[in-house]
Short mmCIF file of C-alpha atoms in Angstrom, two decimals:
data_model
loop_
_atom_site.label_atom_id
_atom_site.label_comp_id
_atom_site.label_asym_id
_atom_site.label_seq_id
_atom_site.Cartn_x
_atom_site.Cartn_y
_atom_site.Cartn_z
CA MET A 902 0.29 108.60 -41.16
CA GLY A 903 1.32 105.14 -40.35
CA ILE A 904 1.56 102.59 -36.95
CA PHE A 905 1.46 105.43 -34.74
CA GLY A 906 -2.49 106.16 -35.50
CA ASN A 907 -4.00 109.33 -36.08
CA LYS A 908 -7.96 108.31 -35.01
CA LYS A 909 -11.10 110.31 -32.81
CA ILE A 910 -11.79 107.53 -30.73
CA LYS A 911 -11.86 107.07 -26.78
CA ALA A 912 -9.65 104.30 -25.22
CA PHE A 913 -7.23 103.53 -22.50
CA GLY A 914 -3.27 103.31 -22.25
CA LEU A 915 -1.41 100.45 -21.71
CA ASP A 916 2.24 100.71 -21.02
CA ILE A 917 4.31 97.87 -21.00
CA SER A 918 7.53 97.46 -20.15
CA ASP A 919 10.75 94.38 -19.29
CA SER A 920 9.22 94.62 -15.71
CA SER A 921 5.80 95.13 -15.37
CA ILE A 922 2.31 96.33 -17.46
CA LYS A 923 0.47 99.47 -15.92
CA VAL A 924 -2.90 100.38 -17.58
CA MET A 925 -5.42 103.40 -16.43
CA GLN A 926 -7.98 104.76 -18.10
CA LEU A 927 -9.60 108.47 -17.61
CA ALA A 928 -12.90 109.86 -17.35
CA GLN A 929 -14.13 113.45 -17.54
CA THR A 930 -15.57 114.90 -14.41
CA ALA A 931 -16.73 118.39 -13.44
CA THR A 932 -13.07 118.93 -11.38
CA GLY A 933 -11.77 117.59 -14.49
CA LEU A 934 -9.92 114.61 -16.11
CA VAL A 935 -9.18 111.78 -13.30
CA PRO A 936 -8.42 107.97 -13.17
CA SER A 937 -11.33 105.95 -13.40
CA ALA A 938 -9.24 102.52 -14.16
CA PHE A 939 -5.82 102.22 -13.02
CA ALA A 940 -3.44 98.98 -12.24
CA ASN A 941 0.23 98.40 -12.47
CA VAL A 942 1.00 94.00 -12.14
CA PRO A 943 4.75 92.87 -12.42
CA LEU A 944 5.65 90.82 -15.56
CA ALA A 945 6.17 87.45 -15.75
CA ASP A 946 9.28 86.24 -16.50
CA LYS A 947 10.39 85.06 -19.93
CA VAL A 948 7.18 87.01 -21.58
CA ILE A 949 9.34 90.20 -22.66
CA LYS A 950 13.40 89.99 -22.20
CA ASN A 951 15.83 93.43 -23.83
CA SER A 952 13.04 94.65 -24.89
CA MET A 953 12.05 91.82 -27.26
CA ILE A 954 8.80 89.96 -27.05
CA VAL A 955 9.96 86.05 -26.23
CA ASN A 956 5.98 85.01 -26.38
CA GLU A 957 2.56 86.86 -27.77
CA GLN A 958 0.60 84.96 -26.22
CA LYS A 959 2.30 84.78 -22.54
CA LEU A 960 2.22 88.64 -22.89
CA ALA A 961 -1.42 88.39 -24.22
CA ASP A 962 -1.99 86.27 -21.25
CA ASN A 963 -0.34 88.73 -18.84
CA ILE A 964 -2.50 91.53 -20.62
CA LYS A 965 -5.84 89.87 -19.23
CA VAL A 966 -4.42 89.72 -15.71
CA VAL A 967 -3.39 93.81 -15.42
CA LEU A 968 -7.11 94.31 -17.15
CA ALA A 969 -8.60 92.19 -14.71
CA SER A 970 -7.03 94.42 -11.88
CA ALA A 971 -7.29 97.89 -12.59
CA GLY A 972 -11.58 97.39 -11.93
CA LYS A 973 -14.00 98.41 -15.17
CA ILE A 974 -12.20 99.42 -18.37
CA GLU A 975 -15.11 100.78 -20.62
CA THR A 976 -13.63 99.87 -24.17
CA ASN A 977 -11.20 97.60 -25.75
CA ARG A 978 -9.58 100.25 -27.56
CA VAL A 979 -6.54 101.21 -26.43
CA VAL A 980 -3.53 103.36 -27.00
CA CYS A 981 -0.12 101.19 -26.17
CA SER A 982 3.60 102.23 -25.85
CA ILE A 983 6.30 101.38 -27.67
CA PRO A 984 9.86 101.48 -25.30
CA GLU A 985 12.77 104.37 -26.05
CA ALA A 986 14.72 100.91 -27.04
CA LYS A 987 12.30 99.97 -29.45
CA SER A 988 12.03 103.59 -31.09
CA PHE A 989 14.05 105.99 -32.32
CA VAL A 990 13.57 109.85 -32.32
CA ARG A 991 14.98 112.40 -35.25
CA ASN A 992 14.05 116.19 -36.41
CA LEU A 993 14.53 116.80 -39.92
CA SER A 994 15.12 120.10 -42.22
CA LEU A 995 13.34 119.61 -45.70
CA PRO A 996 12.46 121.46 -48.35
CA LEU A 997 9.11 123.40 -48.23
CA MET A 998 6.46 120.86 -50.12
CA GLU A 999 3.21 119.37 -49.83
CA GLU A 1000 1.76 116.90 -46.86
CA SER A 1001 1.01 114.13 -49.60
CA GLU A 1002 4.95 114.32 -50.84
CA ILE A 1003 6.74 114.57 -47.22
CA ASP A 1004 5.79 110.01 -46.97
CA GLY A 1005 8.01 109.38 -50.51
CA ALA A 1006 10.71 111.76 -48.93
CA VAL A 1007 11.17 110.93 -45.26
CA PRO A 1008 12.60 107.67 -45.76
CA TYR A 1009 15.85 108.41 -48.13
CA GLU A 1010 16.16 111.50 -45.60
CA LEU A 1011 16.49 108.77 -42.23
CA GLU A 1012 18.13 106.00 -43.87
CA GLN A 1013 21.49 107.25 -42.79
CA GLU A 1014 20.19 108.45 -39.44
CA ILE A 1015 19.15 105.07 -38.33
CA PRO A 1016 20.61 102.08 -37.60
CA LEU A 1017 18.06 99.26 -39.12
CA PRO A 1018 17.15 99.88 -43.32
CA ILE A 1019 14.26 101.88 -43.74
CA ASP A 1020 12.37 98.72 -44.93
CA GLN A 1021 12.45 96.94 -41.51
CA VAL A 1022 10.61 99.85 -39.88
CA TYR A 1023 7.35 101.63 -39.05
CA LEU A 1024 7.52 105.23 -39.64
CA ASP A 1025 5.21 108.33 -38.97
CA TRP A 1026 6.20 112.89 -38.56
CA GLN A 1027 4.73 115.79 -37.84
CA VAL A 1028 5.14 118.70 -38.78
CA ILE A 1029 6.38 120.77 -36.20
CA LYS A 1030 7.38 123.68 -38.10
CA ARG A 1031 6.18 125.95 -41.22
CA GLY A 1032 9.18 128.18 -42.65
CA ARG A 1033 9.32 130.48 -46.40
CA ASP A 1034 10.91 128.03 -47.98
CA ARG A 1035 11.49 125.12 -45.39
CA LEU A 1036 9.69 121.99 -43.57
CA ASP A 1037 11.03 120.72 -39.54
CA LEU A 1038 9.64 117.31 -39.02
CA LEU A 1039 9.48 115.55 -35.84
CA VAL A 1040 10.26 112.01 -37.09
CA MET A 1041 9.56 108.82 -35.21
CA ALA A 1042 10.27 105.41 -36.02
CA SER A 1043 9.71 102.02 -34.85
CA PRO A 1044 10.92 98.05 -35.63
CA LYS A 1045 8.57 96.43 -37.89
CA ALA A 1046 9.38 93.14 -36.28
CA TYR A 1047 8.44 94.44 -32.59
CA VAL A 1048 5.63 96.37 -33.26
CA ASP A 1049 3.88 93.85 -35.35
CA ALA A 1050 4.63 91.52 -32.04
CA LEU A 1051 3.42 93.85 -29.46
CA ILE A 1052 0.00 94.48 -31.76
CA GLU A 1053 -0.53 90.89 -32.71
CA SER A 1054 -0.68 90.35 -28.39
CA LEU A 1055 -3.04 93.02 -28.53
CA LYS A 1056 -5.58 91.07 -30.72
CA LEU A 1057 -4.82 87.77 -28.61
CA ALA A 1058 -5.58 89.50 -25.61
CA ARG A 1059 -8.90 91.02 -27.67
CA LEU A 1060 -7.91 94.26 -27.65
CA THR A 1061 -8.23 97.14 -30.74
CA PRO A 1062 -4.97 99.44 -31.27
CA ILE A 1063 -5.88 102.90 -31.53
CA ALA A 1064 -2.55 103.77 -32.07
CA MET A 1065 1.22 103.21 -30.74
CA GLU A 1066 3.12 105.72 -29.21
CA LEU A 1067 6.59 106.31 -27.99
CA GLU A 1068 7.14 106.46 -24.43
CA SER A 1069 8.84 109.84 -24.61
CA GLN A 1070 5.37 111.18 -25.82
CA ALA A 1071 2.89 110.00 -23.76
CA THR A 1072 5.67 111.18 -20.84
CA ALA A 1073 6.42 114.50 -22.98
CA ARG A 1074 1.80 115.01 -22.40
CA SER A 1075 1.89 114.08 -18.65
CA LEU A 1076 4.27 116.17 -17.46
CA ILE A 1077 4.47 119.35 -18.98
CA ALA A 1078 1.18 121.57 -17.91
CA SER A 1079 0.42 123.65 -20.82
CA ALA A 1080 1.79 127.43 -18.80
CA ASP A 1081 4.97 125.42 -19.44
CA LEU A 1082 4.63 124.42 -22.80
CA GLN A 1083 7.61 126.91 -24.29
CA LYS A 1084 9.54 126.25 -21.53
CA ASN A 1085 13.20 123.96 -22.70
CA ILE A 1086 12.66 120.77 -20.55
CA LEU A 1087 14.47 117.92 -20.04
CA ILE A 1088 12.39 114.64 -18.19
CA VAL A 1089 14.69 111.89 -16.72
CA ASP A 1090 12.92 108.90 -16.58
CA LEU A 1091 13.85 106.15 -13.73
CA ALA A 1092 12.27 103.39 -14.40
CA THR A 1093 13.40 99.75 -13.35
CA LYS A 1094 16.24 98.64 -15.52
CA GLN A 1095 16.76 101.79 -17.51
CA THR A 1096 16.47 106.00 -17.58
CA SER A 1097 15.43 107.06 -20.68
CA PHE A 1098 16.26 111.22 -21.61
CA ILE A 1099 13.19 113.06 -23.22
CA LEU A 1100 14.54 116.99 -23.95
CA VAL A 1101 11.35 118.96 -25.19
CA GLU A 1102 12.22 122.43 -26.67
CA ALA A 1103 9.03 124.89 -26.77
CA GLY A 1104 6.56 121.38 -26.29
CA VAL A 1105 8.20 119.47 -29.36
CA ILE A 1106 10.67 116.36 -28.32
CA GLN A 1107 13.88 116.84 -30.06
CA TYR A 1108 16.21 114.16 -28.52
CA THR A 1109 15.50 111.51 -26.64
CA SER A 1110 18.27 108.58 -25.05
CA SER A 1111 18.61 106.06 -22.68
CA VAL A 1112 20.98 103.96 -20.76
CA PRO A 1113 20.95 101.01 -18.61
CA LEU A 1114 21.81 103.00 -14.73
CA ALA A 1115 18.21 103.05 -13.00
CA GLY A 1116 16.29 101.27 -10.26
CA ARG A 1117 17.79 97.74 -10.90
CA ALA A 1118 21.24 98.86 -10.74
CA LEU A 1119 21.06 100.84 -7.56
CA THR A 1120 19.31 98.09 -5.31
CA GLU A 1121 22.16 95.90 -7.06
CA SER A 1122 24.75 98.02 -5.74
CA ILE A 1123 23.88 98.68 -2.03
CA ALA A 1124 23.91 94.85 -2.09
CA ARG A 1125 27.21 94.29 -2.95
CA SER A 1126 28.46 97.31 -0.40
CA PHE A 1127 26.42 96.41 2.40
CA ASN A 1128 26.89 92.12 1.49
CA VAL A 1129 22.79 92.39 2.22
CA PRO A 1130 20.44 90.26 0.24
CA LEU A 1131 18.06 91.82 -2.76
CA GLU A 1132 15.08 92.08 -1.07
CA ALA A 1133 16.57 94.11 2.02
CA ALA A 1134 19.05 96.37 0.37
CA GLU A 1135 15.48 97.38 -1.83
CA LYS A 1136 13.91 98.26 1.28
CA LEU A 1137 16.54 100.32 2.82
CA LYS A 1138 16.46 102.08 -0.96
CA GLN A 1139 12.84 102.74 -0.42
CA GLY A 1140 12.96 104.30 3.16
CA ALA A 1141 15.39 106.86 3.84
CA GLY A 1142 16.80 107.35 0.34
CA LEU A 1143 19.94 108.40 0.22
CA ILE A 1144 20.56 109.91 3.78
CA ALA A 1145 20.04 106.84 5.21
CA GLN A 1146 23.47 104.87 6.71
CA VAL A 1147 24.58 101.47 7.47
CA ASP A 1148 27.55 101.46 9.71
CA GLY A 1149 27.97 104.45 9.37
CA ILE A 1150 28.56 104.45 6.05
CA SER A 1151 25.37 106.41 3.24
CA LEU A 1152 23.81 105.07 0.97
CA THR A 1153 24.57 108.16 -1.84
CA GLN A 1154 28.40 106.53 -0.81
CA ALA A 1155 27.52 103.06 -1.72
CA LEU A 1156 25.26 104.45 -4.91
CA THR A 1157 28.21 107.17 -6.43
CA PRO A 1158 29.15 105.77 -9.25
CA ILE A 1159 26.01 105.15 -10.45
CA LEU A 1160 24.42 108.08 -9.39
CA ASP A 1161 27.88 110.36 -11.16
CA GLY A 1162 27.44 108.31 -14.31
CA LEU A 1163 23.59 110.20 -14.55
CA VAL A 1164 25.24 113.34 -13.80
CA GLU A 1165 27.33 113.00 -16.72
CA GLU A 1166 24.49 111.58 -19.32
CA ILE A 1167 22.61 114.76 -18.39
CA ARG A 1168 25.53 117.43 -18.01
CA LYS A 1169 26.54 115.87 -21.95
CA ILE A 1170 22.84 116.06 -22.99
CA LEU A 1171 22.67 120.30 -21.27
CA LYS A 1172 25.93 120.54 -23.50
CA PHE A 1173 24.42 118.93 -26.85
CA PHE A 1174 21.44 121.30 -26.45
CA THR A 1175 23.65 124.04 -25.64
CA ASP A 1176 26.56 123.91 -28.35
CA ARG A 1177 23.76 123.70 -30.87
CA ASP A 1178 22.84 127.25 -30.29
CA PRO A 1179 24.35 129.24 -27.35
CA ALA A 1180 22.33 132.10 -28.26
CA GLN A 1181 19.04 130.51 -27.72
CA PRO A 1182 17.58 130.04 -24.10
CA GLN A 1183 18.50 127.46 -22.32
CA ILE A 1184 17.49 123.69 -20.55
CA ASP A 1185 15.99 125.70 -17.21
CA THR A 1186 14.05 122.46 -15.70
CA ILE A 1187 14.76 118.85 -15.54
CA LEU A 1188 11.62 116.92 -14.39
CA LEU A 1189 12.57 113.34 -12.92
CA CYS A 1190 9.31 110.62 -12.85
CA GLY A 1191 9.87 106.78 -12.94
CA GLY A 1192 9.14 104.58 -9.89
CA THR A 1193 12.95 105.28 -9.07
CA ALA A 1194 12.76 108.85 -8.71
CA LYS A 1195 10.53 108.85 -5.40
CA LEU A 1196 15.06 108.02 -4.47
CA ALA A 1197 14.19 110.85 -1.37
CA GLY A 1198 16.86 112.99 -1.98
CA LEU A 1199 17.91 112.09 -5.33
CA SER A 1200 16.41 115.58 -6.83
CA ASP A 1201 18.87 117.55 -4.38
CA TYR A 1202 21.70 115.51 -5.32
CA LEU A 1203 21.57 115.91 -9.23
CA SER A 1204 21.04 119.46 -8.07
CA SER A 1205 23.94 120.47 -6.80
CA LYS A 1206 25.52 117.47 -8.96
CA ILE A 1207 24.17 119.62 -12.48
CA ASN A 1208 24.33 123.62 -10.88
CA THR A 1209 28.17 123.58 -9.53
CA ALA A 1210 29.72 121.34 -13.13
CA ASP A 1211 26.82 123.60 -15.71
CA GLY A 1212 25.34 127.11 -13.87
CA ALA A 1213 22.52 128.16 -11.33
CA GLY A 1214 19.74 128.12 -12.22
CA ILE A 1215 18.19 124.79 -13.79
CA GLU A 1216 15.26 124.10 -11.83
CA VAL A 1217 15.42 119.59 -10.90
CA ARG A 1218 12.79 118.28 -9.32
CA LEU A 1219 10.35 115.64 -9.37
CA GLY A 1220 7.61 116.03 -11.90
CA ASN A 1221 4.02 115.83 -11.66
CA PRO A 1222 1.92 113.21 -13.19
CA TRP A 1223 -1.31 114.66 -12.51
CA ALA A 1224 -0.02 118.34 -14.94
CA ASN A 1225 -2.86 117.94 -17.01
CA THR A 1226 -5.11 115.73 -15.30
CA ALA A 1227 -7.15 116.79 -11.87
CA ALA A 1228 -5.32 115.46 -8.79
CA ASN A 1229 -5.61 111.74 -8.04
CA PRO A 1230 -6.53 111.07 -4.31
CA THR A 1231 -6.02 107.72 -4.41
CA ILE A 1232 -2.83 107.40 -6.20
CA ALA A 1233 -0.58 109.73 -4.01
CA GLN A 1234 1.74 112.09 -6.12
CA VAL A 1235 5.39 109.80 -5.09
CA GLU A 1236 3.53 106.64 -6.05
CA ALA A 1237 1.98 108.13 -9.55
CA LEU A 1238 5.56 109.15 -10.80
CA GLY A 1239 4.95 105.43 -11.92
CA PHE A 1240 2.33 105.60 -14.08
CA THR A 1241 4.18 108.52 -15.86
CA THR A 1242 3.59 107.21 -18.54
CA VAL A 1243 0.61 105.39 -18.47
CA THR A 1244 -1.43 108.56 -17.70
CA GLY A 1245 -0.17 110.27 -20.90
CA LEU A 1246 -1.35 107.45 -23.01
CA ALA A 1247 -4.71 107.78 -21.23
CA LEU A 1248 -4.57 111.32 -21.96
CA ARG A 1249 -3.76 110.41 -25.67
CA GLY A 1250 -6.86 108.04 -25.73
CA ILE A 1251 -9.49 110.40 -23.98
CA THR A 1252 -8.47 113.44 -25.80
CA ASN A 1253 -6.40 112.34 -29.21
CA GLU A 1254 -3.45 114.79 -28.50
CA THR A 1255 -0.58 114.21 -30.23
CA TYR A 1256 2.98 115.26 -28.69
#
């Protein structure tokens, strides 16, 4: 079913963003799945810009660097991420038909749903519900230009891609434990340049979106507010977090415009979910992940804002990237938040479970 892959071959995970490359390989042990090789290396400048691969050879060279620093990678087979900015996720309802007919029906139905011509994207789909006379599908699409450039970079790095997976799928697989698959969960992935929102209903991704409000914007706001260099601002952010004060002014005050922008995006998604079917169980958990999620006090701040505006009962907490693996003592959980997506990719590589 397309470029996103469905082969039962063991592989490692590779997560490539505008600012870094992460790799993880999992191994089966007596205590469960554990990381056997991993690394997180900053991406060199002028390799990826605005989620577009600028130089395939340079990206391949950067991939080789992160692989060399990860430890012993036992295979050249890889499951690689496709960023949310380069992907589209839609839910489609079709008349009941044979699976062999779905490939022809999906492009026609999706044509009005995405901003690119159908012949310029790769499509994949999975049946999420089969009724008496309807099929509910999760459909994923990504621009051919991006995917082709990524595959070429992987080949230049002497890797064999067995699957290309959307970040949202990998992130959900990493964070949502088997016991929570029937819950309705909103994942907020706070990266360096953008924050992604992943709405998961009973184990099925229903909606994804992203906004350019994330770690870098927070650092820049601190630098402007306190007239300090970016390096000093980053240290303030990573130190005491929102409770830190400079000259009697808390970081919370300096970051309020950006934080409230995130709150507003979360409220929109909660409203979308409620308005779609007020009778269904609502979102009861918001999981935070990504490197910026470790900002001290962030989950409490978001919880106070969300529950004041939308009613009590929504739990806001840091996600656990080891929800479906054994805890890794070499990576503290707060640091592991930055490895969430690549952990999900590595899980796909060793279990072949789609999400």
